GROMACS .gro file of C-alpha atoms in nm:
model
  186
    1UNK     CA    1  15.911   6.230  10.895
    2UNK     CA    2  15.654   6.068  10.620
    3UNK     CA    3  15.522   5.780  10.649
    4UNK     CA    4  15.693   5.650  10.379
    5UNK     CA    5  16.044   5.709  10.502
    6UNK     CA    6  15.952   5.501  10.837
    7UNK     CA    7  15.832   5.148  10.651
    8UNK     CA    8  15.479   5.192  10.571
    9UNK     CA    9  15.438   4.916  10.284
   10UNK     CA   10  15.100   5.123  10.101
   11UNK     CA   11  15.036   5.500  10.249
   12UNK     CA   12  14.753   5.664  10.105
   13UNK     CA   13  15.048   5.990   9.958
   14UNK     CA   14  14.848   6.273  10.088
   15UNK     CA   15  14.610   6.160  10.327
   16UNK     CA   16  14.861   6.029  10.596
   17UNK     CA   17  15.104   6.327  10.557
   18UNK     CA   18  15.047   6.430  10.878
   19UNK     CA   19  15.049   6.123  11.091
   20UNK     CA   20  15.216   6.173  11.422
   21UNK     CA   21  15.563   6.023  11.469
   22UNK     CA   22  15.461   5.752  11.734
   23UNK     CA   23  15.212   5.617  11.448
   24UNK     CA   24  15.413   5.681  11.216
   25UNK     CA   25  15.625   5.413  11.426
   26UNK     CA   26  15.375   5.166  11.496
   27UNK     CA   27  15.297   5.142  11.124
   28UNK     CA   28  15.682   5.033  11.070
   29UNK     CA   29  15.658   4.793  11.328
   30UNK     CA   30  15.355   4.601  11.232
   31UNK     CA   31  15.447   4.622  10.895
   32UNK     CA   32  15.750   4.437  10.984
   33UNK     CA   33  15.550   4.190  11.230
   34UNK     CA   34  15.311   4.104  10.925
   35UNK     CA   35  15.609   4.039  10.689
   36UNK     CA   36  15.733   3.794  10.937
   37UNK     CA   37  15.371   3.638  10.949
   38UNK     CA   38  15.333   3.546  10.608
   39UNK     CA   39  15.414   3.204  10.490
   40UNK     CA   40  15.695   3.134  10.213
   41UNK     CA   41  15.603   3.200   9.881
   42UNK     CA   42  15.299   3.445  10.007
   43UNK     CA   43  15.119   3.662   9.742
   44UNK     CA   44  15.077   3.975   9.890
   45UNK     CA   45  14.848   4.268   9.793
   46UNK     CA   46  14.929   4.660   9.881
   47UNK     CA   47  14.682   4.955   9.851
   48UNK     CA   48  14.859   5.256   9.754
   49UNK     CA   49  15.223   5.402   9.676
   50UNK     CA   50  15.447   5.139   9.818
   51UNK     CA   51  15.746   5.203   9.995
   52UNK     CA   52  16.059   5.103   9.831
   53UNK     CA   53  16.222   4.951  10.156
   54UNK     CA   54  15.930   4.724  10.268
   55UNK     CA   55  15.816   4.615   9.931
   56UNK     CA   56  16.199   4.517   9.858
   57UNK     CA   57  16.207   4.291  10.204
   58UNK     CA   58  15.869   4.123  10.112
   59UNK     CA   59  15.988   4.061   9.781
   60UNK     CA   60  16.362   3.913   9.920
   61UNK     CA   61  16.173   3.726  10.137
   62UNK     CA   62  16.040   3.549   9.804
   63UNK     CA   63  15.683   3.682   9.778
   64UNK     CA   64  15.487   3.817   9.508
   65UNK     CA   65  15.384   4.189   9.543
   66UNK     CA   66  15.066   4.309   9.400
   67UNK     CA   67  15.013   4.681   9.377
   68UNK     CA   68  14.664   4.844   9.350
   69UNK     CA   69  14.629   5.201   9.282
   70UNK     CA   70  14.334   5.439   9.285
   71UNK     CA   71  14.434   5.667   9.010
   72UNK     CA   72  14.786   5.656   8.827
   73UNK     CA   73  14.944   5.699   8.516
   74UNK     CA   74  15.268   5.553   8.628
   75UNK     CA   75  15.124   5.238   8.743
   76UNK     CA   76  14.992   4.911   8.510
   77UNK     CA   77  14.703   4.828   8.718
   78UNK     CA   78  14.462   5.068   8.802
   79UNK     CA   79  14.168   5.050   8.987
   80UNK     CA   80  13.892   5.147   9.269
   81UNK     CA   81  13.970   4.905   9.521
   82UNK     CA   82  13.609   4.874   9.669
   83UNK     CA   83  13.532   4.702   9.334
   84UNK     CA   84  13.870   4.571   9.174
   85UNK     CA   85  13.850   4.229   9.112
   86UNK     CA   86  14.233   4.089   9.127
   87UNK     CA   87  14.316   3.768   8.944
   88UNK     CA   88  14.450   3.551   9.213
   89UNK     CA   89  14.402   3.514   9.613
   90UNK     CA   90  14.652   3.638   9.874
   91UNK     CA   91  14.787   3.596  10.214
   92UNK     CA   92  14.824   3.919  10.304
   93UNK     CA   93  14.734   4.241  10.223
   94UNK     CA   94  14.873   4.641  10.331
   95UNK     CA   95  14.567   4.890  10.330
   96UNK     CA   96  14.648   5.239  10.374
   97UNK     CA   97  14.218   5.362  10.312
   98UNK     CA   98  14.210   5.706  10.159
   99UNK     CA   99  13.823   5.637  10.273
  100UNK     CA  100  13.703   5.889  10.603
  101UNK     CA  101  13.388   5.757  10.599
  102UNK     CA  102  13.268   5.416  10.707
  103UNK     CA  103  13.040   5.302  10.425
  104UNK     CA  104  13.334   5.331  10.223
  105UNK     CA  105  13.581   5.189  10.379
  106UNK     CA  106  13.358   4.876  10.462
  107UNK     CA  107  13.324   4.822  10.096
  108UNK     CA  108  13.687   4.853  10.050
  109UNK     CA  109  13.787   4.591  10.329
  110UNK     CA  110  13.488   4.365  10.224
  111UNK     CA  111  13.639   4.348   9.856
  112UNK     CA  112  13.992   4.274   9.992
  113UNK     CA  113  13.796   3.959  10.174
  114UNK     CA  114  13.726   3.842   9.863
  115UNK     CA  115  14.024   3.800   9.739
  116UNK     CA  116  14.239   3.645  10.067
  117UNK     CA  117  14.307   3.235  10.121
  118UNK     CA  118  14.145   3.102  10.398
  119UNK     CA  119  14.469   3.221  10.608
  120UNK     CA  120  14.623   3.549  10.586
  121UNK     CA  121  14.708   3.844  10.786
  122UNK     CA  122  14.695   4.214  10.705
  123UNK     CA  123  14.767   4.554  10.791
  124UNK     CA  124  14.497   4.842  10.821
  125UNK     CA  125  14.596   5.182  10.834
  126UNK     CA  126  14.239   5.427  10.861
  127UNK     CA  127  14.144   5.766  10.937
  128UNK     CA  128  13.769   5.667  10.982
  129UNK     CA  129  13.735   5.804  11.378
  130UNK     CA  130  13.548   5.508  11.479
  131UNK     CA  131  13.686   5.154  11.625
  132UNK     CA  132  13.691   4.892  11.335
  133UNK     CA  133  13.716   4.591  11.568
  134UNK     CA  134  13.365   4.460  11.565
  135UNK     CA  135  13.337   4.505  11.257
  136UNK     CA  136  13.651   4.335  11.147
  137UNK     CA  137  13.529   4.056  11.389
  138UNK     CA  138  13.206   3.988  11.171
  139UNK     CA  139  13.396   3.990  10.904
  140UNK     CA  140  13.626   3.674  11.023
  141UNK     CA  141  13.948   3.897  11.124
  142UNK     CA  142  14.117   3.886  11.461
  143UNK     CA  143  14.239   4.206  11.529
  144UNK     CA  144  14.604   4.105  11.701
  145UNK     CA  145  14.733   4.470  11.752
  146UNK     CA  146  14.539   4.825  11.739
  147UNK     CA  147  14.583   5.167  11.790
  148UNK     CA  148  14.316   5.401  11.772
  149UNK     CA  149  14.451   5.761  11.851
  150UNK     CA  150  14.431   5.960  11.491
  151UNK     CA  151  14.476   5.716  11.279
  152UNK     CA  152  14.309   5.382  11.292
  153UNK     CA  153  14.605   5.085  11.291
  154UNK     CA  154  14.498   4.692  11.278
  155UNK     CA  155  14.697   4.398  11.270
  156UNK     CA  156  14.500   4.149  11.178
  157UNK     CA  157  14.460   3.759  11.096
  158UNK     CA  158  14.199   3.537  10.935
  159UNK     CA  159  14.137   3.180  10.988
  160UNK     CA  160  13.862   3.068  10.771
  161UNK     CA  161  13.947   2.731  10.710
  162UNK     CA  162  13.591   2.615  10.806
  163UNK     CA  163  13.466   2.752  10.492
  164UNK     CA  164  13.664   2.460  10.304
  165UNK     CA  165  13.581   2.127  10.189
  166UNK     CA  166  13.722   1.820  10.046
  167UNK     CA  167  13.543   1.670   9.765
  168UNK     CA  168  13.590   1.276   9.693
  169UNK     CA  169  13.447   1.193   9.356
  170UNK     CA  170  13.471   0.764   9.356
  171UNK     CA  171  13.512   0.562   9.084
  172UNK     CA  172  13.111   0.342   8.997
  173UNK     CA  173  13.310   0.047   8.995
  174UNK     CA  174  13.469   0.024   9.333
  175UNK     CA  175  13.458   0.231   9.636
  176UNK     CA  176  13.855   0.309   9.622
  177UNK     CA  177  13.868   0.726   9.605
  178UNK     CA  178  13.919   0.815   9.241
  179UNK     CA  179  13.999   1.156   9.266
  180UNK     CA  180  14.029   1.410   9.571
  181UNK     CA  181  14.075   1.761   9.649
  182UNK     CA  182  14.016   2.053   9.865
  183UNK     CA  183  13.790   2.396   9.749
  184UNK     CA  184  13.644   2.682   9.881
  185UNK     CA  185  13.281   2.672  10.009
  186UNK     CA  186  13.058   2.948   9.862
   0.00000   0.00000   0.00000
């Protein structure tokens, strides 16, 4: 069986065609434990060709899908996702990385970073043959499921609500709060 046909949201088509059947399993699963994770009304972001199935659950569940592509003619947005810069921020995110090596593939997750609210869980699917956990650490991810047999597969969640503020601008005339509201820190 492909990936596709057991509920992997974003497989990379050819580079995950010959993922073992127990992976190919706990891909389905997690992708259905990080659907359940995501808050109402979550933007979402795939890498890759979604799966029917999965992307019509996420968007019944009343999320917004966001597709990314590396090279298409079929698709409206195109891009390299090591450098694509998306128009809006998401709560979770499905990365299937056609990327072996780790250079790569750290670009690719540290763009995706960019782009994700303060919370949000994800889904990374690699064939890089080294552990990602550390490195996902540093990067503010906890890593809540992994297997690491041939393919790389990471649950993750981020909780970087330290990195926001609230700014109170107050009016010269008296120290009642004239305006308030909360921002990323940069």
């Amino acid at each position: 069986q492909s990936p596709i046909s057991i509920g992997v949201m974003s497989p990379a088509e050819d580079v995950f065609s010959d993922i073992e059947d127990d992976e190919a399993q706990a891909i389905g699963e997690l992708t259905d434990r990080l659907i359940s994770m995501l808050p109402d009304d979550s933007n979402v972001l795939t890498l890759g060709r979604p799966d029917k199935q999965k992307t019509e659950l996420v968007l019944d569940a009343g999320h917004n899908l966001t597709n990314l592509v590396n090279t298409s003619r079929f698709h409206k947005e195109c891009g390299d996702s090591r450098f694509h810069l998306f128009r809006k921020k998401f709560d979770g995110f499905c990365l299937a990385s056609q990327y072996i090596r780790y250079n790569n593939l750290s670009i690719e997750i540290d763009n995706i970073c960019k782009h994700l609210r303060p919370l949000s869980v994800g889904l990374i699917i690699s064939r890089a043959n080294l552990d990602l956990s550390d490195n996902l650490g540093k990067l503010g991810f906890e890593v809540l499921s992994k297997s690491t047999h041939n393919v790389g597969i990471y649950l993750v969640r981020r909780n970087i609500l330290n990195k926001t503020a609230v700014v109170r601008c107050y009016n010269n005339k008296d120290e009642d709060i004239f305006v308030s509201f909360k921002c990323d820190i940069a």
